[in-house]
mmCIF file of C-alpha atoms and ligand atoms in Angstrom:
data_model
loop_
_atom_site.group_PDB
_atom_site.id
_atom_site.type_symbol
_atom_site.label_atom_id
_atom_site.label_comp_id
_atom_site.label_asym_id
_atom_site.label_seq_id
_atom_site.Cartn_x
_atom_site.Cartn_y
_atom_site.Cartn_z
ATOM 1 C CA UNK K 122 93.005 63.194 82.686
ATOM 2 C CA UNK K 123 94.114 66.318 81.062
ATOM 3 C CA UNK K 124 96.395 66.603 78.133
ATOM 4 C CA UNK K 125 99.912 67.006 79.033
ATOM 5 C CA UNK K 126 102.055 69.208 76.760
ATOM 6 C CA UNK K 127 106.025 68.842 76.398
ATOM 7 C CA UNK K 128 107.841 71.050 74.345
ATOM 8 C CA UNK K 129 111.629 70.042 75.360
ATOM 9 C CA UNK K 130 113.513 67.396 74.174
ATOM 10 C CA UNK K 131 114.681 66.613 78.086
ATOM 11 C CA UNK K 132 110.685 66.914 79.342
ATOM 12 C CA UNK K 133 109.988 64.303 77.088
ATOM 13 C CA UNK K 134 112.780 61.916 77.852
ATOM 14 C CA UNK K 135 112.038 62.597 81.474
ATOM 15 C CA UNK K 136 108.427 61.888 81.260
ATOM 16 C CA UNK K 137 108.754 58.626 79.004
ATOM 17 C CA UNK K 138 111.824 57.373 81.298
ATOM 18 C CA UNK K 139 109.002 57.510 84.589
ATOM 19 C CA UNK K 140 106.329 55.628 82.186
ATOM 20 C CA UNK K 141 108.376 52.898 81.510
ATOM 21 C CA UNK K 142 109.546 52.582 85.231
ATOM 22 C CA UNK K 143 106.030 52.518 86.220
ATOM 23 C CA UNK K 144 105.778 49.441 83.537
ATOM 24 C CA UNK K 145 103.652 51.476 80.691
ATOM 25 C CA UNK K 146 104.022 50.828 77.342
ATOM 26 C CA UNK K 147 104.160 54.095 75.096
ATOM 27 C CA UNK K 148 102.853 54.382 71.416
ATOM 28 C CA UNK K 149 103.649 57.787 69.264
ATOM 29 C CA UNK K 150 101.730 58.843 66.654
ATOM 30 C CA UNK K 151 104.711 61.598 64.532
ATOM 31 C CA UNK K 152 102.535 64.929 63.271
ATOM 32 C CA UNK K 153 102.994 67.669 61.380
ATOM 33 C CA UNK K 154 99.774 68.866 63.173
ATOM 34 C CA UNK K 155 96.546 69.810 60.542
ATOM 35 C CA UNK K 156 94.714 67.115 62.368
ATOM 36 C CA UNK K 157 92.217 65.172 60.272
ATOM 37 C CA UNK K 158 90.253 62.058 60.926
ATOM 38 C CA UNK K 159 93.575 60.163 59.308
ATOM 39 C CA UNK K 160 95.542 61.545 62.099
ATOM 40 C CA UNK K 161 92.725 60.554 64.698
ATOM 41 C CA UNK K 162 92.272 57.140 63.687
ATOM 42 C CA UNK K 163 96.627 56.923 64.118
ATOM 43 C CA UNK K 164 95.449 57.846 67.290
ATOM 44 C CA UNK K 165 92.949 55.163 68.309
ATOM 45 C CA UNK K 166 94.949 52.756 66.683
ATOM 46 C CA UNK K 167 97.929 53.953 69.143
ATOM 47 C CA UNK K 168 95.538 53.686 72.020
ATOM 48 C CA UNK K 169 94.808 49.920 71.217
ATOM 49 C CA UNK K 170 98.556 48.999 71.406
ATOM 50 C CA UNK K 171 100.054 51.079 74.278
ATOM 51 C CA UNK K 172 99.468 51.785 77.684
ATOM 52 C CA UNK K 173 100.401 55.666 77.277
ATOM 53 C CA UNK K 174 99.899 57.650 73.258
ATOM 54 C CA UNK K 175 102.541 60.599 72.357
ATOM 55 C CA UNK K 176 101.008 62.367 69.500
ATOM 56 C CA UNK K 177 103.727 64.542 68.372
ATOM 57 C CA UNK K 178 103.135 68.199 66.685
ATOM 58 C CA UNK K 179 106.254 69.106 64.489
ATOM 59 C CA UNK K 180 105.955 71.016 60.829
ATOM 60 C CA UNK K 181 109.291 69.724 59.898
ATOM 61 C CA UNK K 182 110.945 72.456 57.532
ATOM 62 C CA UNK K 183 113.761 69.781 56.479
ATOM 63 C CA UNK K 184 111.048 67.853 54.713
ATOM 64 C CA UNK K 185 109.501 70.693 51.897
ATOM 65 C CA UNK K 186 111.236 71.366 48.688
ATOM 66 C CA UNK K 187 108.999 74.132 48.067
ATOM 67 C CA UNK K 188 109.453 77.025 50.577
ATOM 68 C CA UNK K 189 105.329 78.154 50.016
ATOM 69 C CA UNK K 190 104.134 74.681 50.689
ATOM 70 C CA UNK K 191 105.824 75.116 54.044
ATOM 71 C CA UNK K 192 104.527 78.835 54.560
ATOM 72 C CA UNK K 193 100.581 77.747 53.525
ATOM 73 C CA UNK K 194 100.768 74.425 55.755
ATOM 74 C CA UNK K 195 98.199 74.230 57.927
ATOM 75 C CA UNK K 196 98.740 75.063 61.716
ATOM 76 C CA UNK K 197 96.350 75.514 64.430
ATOM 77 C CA UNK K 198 98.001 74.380 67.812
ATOM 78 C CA UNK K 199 94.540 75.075 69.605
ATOM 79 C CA UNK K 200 92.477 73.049 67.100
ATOM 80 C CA UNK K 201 95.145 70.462 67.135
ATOM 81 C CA UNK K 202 95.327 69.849 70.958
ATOM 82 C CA UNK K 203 91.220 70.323 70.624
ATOM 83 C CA UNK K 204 91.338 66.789 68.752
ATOM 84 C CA UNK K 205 94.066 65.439 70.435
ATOM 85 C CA UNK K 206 92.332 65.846 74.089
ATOM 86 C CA UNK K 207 89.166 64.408 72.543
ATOM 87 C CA UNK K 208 90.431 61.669 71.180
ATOM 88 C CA UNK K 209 91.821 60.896 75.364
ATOM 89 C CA UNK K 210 95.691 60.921 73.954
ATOM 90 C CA UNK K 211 97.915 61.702 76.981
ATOM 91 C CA UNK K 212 100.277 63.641 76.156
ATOM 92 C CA UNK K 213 101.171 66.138 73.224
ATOM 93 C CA UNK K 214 105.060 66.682 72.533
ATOM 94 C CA UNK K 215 105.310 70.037 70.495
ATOM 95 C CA UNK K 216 108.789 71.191 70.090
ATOM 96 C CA UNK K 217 110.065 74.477 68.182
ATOM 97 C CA UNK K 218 112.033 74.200 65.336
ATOM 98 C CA UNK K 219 115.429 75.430 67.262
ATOM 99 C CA UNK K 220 114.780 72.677 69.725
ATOM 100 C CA UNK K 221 115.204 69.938 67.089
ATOM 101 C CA UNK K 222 117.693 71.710 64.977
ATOM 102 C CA UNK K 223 120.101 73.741 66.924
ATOM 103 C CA UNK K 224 121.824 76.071 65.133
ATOM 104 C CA UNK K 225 124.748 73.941 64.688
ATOM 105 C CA UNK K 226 122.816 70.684 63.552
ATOM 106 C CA UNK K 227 124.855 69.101 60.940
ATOM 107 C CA UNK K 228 122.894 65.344 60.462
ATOM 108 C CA UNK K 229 121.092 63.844 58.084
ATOM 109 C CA UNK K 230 119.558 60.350 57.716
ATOM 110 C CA UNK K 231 119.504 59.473 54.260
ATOM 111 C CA UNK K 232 117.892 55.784 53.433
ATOM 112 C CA UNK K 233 118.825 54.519 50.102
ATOM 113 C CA UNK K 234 116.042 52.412 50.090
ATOM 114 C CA UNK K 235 112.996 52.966 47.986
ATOM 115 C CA UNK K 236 114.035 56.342 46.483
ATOM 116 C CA UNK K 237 114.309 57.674 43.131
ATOM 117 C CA UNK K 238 111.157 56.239 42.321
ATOM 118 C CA UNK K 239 107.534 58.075 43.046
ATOM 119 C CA UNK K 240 107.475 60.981 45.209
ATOM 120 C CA UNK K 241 110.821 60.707 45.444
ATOM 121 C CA UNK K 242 111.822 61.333 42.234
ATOM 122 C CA UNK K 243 109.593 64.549 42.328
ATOM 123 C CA UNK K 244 110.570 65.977 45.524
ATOM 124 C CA UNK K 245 114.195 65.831 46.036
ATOM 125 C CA UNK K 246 115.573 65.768 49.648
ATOM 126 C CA UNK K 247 111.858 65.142 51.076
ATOM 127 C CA UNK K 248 112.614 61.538 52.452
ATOM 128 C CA UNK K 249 115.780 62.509 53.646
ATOM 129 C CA UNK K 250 114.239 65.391 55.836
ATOM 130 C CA UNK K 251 111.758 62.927 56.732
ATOM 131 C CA UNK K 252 113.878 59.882 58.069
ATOM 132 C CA UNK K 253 116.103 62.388 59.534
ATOM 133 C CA UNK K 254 113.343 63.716 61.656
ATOM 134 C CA UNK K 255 111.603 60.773 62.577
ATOM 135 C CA UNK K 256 115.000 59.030 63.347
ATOM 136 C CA UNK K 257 115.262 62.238 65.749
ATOM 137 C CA UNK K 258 111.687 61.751 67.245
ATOM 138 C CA UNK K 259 112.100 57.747 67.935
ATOM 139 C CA UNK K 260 115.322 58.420 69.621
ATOM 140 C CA UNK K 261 113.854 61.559 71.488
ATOM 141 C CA UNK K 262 110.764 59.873 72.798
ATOM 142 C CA UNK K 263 111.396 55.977 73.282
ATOM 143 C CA UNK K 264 108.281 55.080 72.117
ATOM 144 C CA UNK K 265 107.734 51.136 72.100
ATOM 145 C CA UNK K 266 105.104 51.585 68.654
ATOM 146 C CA UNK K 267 104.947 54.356 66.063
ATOM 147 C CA UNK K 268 101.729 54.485 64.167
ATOM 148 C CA UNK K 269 101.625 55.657 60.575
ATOM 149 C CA UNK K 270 99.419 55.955 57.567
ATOM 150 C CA UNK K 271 99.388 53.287 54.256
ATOM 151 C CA UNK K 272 98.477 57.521 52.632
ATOM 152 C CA UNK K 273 101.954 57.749 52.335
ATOM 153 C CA UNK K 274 103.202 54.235 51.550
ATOM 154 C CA UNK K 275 106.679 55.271 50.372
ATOM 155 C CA UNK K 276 107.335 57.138 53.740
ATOM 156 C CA UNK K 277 106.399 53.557 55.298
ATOM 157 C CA UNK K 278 108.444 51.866 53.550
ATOM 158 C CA UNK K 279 111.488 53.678 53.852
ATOM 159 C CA UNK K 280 110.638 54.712 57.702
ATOM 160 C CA UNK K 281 110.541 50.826 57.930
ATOM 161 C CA UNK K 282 113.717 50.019 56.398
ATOM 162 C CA UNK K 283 115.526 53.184 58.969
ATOM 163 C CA UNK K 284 114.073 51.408 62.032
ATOM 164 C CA UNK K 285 115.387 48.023 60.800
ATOM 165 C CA UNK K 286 118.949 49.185 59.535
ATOM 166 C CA UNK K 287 119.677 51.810 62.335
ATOM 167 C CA UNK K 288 118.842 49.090 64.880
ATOM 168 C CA UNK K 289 115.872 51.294 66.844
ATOM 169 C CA UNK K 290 113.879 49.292 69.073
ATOM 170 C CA UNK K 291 110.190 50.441 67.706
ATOM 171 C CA UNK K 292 107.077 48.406 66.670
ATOM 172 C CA UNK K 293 105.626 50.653 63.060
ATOM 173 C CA UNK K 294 102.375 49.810 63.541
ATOM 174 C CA UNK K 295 100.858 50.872 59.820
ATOM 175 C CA UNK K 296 97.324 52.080 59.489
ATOM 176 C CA UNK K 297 95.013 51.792 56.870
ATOM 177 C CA UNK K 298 94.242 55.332 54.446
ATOM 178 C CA UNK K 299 91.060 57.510 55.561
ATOM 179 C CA UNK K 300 89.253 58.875 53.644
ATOM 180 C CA UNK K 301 86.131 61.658 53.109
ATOM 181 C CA UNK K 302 82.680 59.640 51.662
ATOM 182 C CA UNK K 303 83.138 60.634 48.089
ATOM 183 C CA UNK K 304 86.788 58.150 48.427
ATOM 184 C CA UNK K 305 89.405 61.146 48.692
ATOM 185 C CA UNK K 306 91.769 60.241 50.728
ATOM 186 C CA UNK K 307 92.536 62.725 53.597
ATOM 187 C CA UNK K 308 95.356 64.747 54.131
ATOM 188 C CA UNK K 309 96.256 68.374 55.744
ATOM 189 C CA UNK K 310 96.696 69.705 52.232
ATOM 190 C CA UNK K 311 93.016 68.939 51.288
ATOM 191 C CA UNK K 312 92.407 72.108 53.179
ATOM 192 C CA UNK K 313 94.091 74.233 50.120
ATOM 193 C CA UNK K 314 91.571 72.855 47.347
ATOM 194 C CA UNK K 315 89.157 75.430 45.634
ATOM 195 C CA UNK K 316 85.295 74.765 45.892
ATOM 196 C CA UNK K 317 85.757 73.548 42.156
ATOM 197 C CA UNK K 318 88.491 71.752 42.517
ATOM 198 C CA UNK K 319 87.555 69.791 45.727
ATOM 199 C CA UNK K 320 84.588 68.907 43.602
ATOM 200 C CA UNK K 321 87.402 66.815 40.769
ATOM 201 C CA UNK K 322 89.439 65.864 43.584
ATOM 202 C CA UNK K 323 87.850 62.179 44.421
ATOM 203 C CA UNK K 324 88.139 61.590 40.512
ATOM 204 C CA UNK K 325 92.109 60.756 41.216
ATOM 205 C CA UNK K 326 90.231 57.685 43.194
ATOM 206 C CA UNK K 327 87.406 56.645 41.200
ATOM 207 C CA UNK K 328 89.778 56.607 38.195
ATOM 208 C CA UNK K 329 92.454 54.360 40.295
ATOM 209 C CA UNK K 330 89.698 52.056 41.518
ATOM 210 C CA UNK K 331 88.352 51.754 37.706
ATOM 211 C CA UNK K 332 92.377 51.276 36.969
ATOM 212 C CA UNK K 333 92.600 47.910 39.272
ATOM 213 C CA UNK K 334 88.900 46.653 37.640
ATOM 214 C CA UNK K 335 90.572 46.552 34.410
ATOM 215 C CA UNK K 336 94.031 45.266 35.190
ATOM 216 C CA UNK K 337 92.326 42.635 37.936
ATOM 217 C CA UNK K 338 90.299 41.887 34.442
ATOM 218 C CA UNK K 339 93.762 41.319 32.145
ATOM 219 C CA UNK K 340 93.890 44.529 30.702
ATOM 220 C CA UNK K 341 97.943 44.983 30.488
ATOM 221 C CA UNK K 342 99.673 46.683 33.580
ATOM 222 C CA UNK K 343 101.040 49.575 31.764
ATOM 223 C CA UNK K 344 98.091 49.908 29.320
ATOM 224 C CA UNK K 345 95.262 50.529 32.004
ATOM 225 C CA UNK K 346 98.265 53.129 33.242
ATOM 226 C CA UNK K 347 98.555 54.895 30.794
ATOM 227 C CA UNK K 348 94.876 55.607 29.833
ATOM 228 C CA UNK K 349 94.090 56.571 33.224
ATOM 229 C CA UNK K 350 96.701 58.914 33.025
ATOM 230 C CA UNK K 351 95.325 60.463 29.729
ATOM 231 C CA UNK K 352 92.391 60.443 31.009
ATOM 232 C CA UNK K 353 92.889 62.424 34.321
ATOM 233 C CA UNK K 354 94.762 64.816 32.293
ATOM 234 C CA UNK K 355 92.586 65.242 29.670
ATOM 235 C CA UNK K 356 89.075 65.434 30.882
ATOM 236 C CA UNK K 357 89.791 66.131 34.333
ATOM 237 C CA UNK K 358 92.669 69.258 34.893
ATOM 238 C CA UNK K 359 94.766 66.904 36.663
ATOM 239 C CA UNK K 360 98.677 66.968 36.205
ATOM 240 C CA UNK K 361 99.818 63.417 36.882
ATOM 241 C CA UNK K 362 103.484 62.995 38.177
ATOM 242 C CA UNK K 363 103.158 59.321 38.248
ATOM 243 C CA UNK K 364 100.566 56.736 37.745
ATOM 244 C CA UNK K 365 101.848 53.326 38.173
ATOM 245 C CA UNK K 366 101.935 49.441 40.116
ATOM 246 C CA UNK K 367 104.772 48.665 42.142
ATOM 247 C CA UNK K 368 105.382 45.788 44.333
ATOM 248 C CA UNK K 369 104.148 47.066 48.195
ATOM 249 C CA UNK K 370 107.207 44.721 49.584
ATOM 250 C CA UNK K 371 109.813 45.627 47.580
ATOM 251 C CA UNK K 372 108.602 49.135 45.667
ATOM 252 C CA UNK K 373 109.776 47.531 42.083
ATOM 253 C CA UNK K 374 107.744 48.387 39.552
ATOM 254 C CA UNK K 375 105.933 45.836 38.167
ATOM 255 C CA UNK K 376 104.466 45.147 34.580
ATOM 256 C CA UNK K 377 102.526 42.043 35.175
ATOM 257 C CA UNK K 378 100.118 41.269 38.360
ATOM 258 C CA UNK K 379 101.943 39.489 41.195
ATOM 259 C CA UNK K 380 100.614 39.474 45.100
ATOM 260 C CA UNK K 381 101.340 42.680 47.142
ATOM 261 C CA UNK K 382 100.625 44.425 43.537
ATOM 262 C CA UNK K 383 100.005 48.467 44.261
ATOM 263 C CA UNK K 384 98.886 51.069 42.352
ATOM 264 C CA UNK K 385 100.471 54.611 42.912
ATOM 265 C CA UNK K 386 99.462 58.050 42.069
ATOM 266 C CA UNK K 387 100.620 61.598 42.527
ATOM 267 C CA UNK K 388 98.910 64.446 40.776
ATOM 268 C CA UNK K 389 98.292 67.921 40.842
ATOM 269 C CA UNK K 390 95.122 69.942 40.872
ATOM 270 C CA UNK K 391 95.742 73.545 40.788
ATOM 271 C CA UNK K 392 98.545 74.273 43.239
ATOM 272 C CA UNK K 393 97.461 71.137 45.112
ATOM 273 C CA UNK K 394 99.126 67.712 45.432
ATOM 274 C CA UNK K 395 97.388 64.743 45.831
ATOM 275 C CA UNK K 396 99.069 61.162 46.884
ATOM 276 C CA UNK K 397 97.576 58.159 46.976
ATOM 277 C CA UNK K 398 97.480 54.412 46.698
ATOM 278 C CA UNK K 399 95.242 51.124 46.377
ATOM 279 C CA UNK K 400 96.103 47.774 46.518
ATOM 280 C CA UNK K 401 95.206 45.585 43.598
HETATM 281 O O1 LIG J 731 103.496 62.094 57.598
HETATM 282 C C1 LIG J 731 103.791 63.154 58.193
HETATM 283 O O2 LIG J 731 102.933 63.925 58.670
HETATM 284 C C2 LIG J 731 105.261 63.538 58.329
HETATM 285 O O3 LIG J 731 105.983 63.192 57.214
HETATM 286 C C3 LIG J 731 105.912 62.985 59.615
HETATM 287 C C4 LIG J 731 105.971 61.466 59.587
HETATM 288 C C5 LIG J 731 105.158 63.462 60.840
HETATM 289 C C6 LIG J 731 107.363 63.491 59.713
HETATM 290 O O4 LIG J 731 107.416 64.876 59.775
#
């Protein structure tokens, strides 16, 4: 069947409303388009749960702290719809940014939850854009699941926490990270790397996967940190925001190996921010 496209908050409502009557069960997989095999396998994973898969297209401006990482985003609603028709999602939700924030909007969602710590702490107002958006898309669509990526743990965690606390009768359904062959995880931004510096890029990895040998061997928590960190900086051009094992449950920060350990890691290369995280 073809790929339907909804750009109105009262299509979409509509549309869900007739699914459910007709006993479907509805999946939505929240974009800010740039779609990459991370976004397609939120896709299939959407399709195994749910009768009926929403991928929604929405570059949230509420959500960047940094006006030119918003202007440089990626967008290509014809590539995007390409991938999203291949994939056999059914329907592609796509509204403008005056549709979800009328001129008088005046809401935000703020969770207090898992913040001032890792990207947080870096990017001010980001998680509050964030919630507030996908508090906006849950309500706007109905969805029964919402698939997201373990990329961006901290968004889980705190998109988790909004869902439980506001009440909002959605299944997250978390995925696991994607990433290219050389073990960099993918994300719309990898788009913006240089030929040279997509070349150091996958070091962020290697050096976190050499980072859980050692501390999985008893090298101290915040020792194996910090020489990672020294190293990426050092040898490698990268600028590390933070480098560091937190508890995947609760986000504290941990200095000695428990279960649900994670390590974390932001850095930049060039004008390029890379995320990412392993479990220890
Ligand atoms: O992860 C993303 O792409 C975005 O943060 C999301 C969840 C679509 C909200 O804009």
């Amino acid at each position: 069947m073809a790929l339907e496209i909804i750009r109105t908050v009262n299509g979409i409502r509509k549309r869900v409303q007739k699914l459910k009557q007709a006993g479907k069960t509805i999946a939505l997989v929240p974009t800010m388009g740039g779609l990459h095999a991370g976004h397609l396998s939120l896709i299939s994973k959407a399709k195994d749960v749910a009768d009926y898969v929403v991928v929604s297209i929405f570059i949230n401006p509420k959500q960047f702290n940094n006006p030119e990482d918003l202007d440089t985003y990626p967008s290509n609603e014809e590539a995007d719809l390409h991938n999203i028709e291949k994939l056999s999602a059914d329907l592609a939700f796509i509204p403008s940014v005056k549709e979800m924030y009328p001129d008088e909007f005046a809401t935000h969602v703020k969770v207090t939850a898992g913040i001032d710590i890792l990207c947080d702490a870096h990017r001010p107002e980001h998680f509050a854009g964030v919630a507030t958006v996908v508090t906006k898309l849950f309500l706007q669509v109905g969805a029964d699941f919402a698939c997201f990526g373990e990329k961006d743990f901290q968004q889980l965690f705190i998109i988790k926490r909004l869902v439980k606390d506001l009440n909002i009768p959605i299944t997250i359904i978390p995925a696991p990270t994607i990433r290219e062959n050389d073990g960099l995880a993918m994300s719309s931004r990898n788009e913006r790397l240089g030929k040279s510096e997509r070349l150091i890029a996958p070091q962020l990895h290697q050096i976190m996967q050499e980072t859980r040998k050692q501390i999985n061997a008893g090298m101290a928590i915040q020792m194996a940190c910090k020489s990672a960190k020294e190293e990426l900086e050092s040898a490698k051009n990268f600028k590390v925001e933070y480098f560091e094992v937190r508890c995947g449950e609760n986000m504290t920060l941990l200095e000695t190996p428990q279960s649900d350990c994670r390590l974390f890691a932001a850095a930049w290369l060039g004008s390029v921010r890379l995320i990412d995280n392993i479990s220890l």
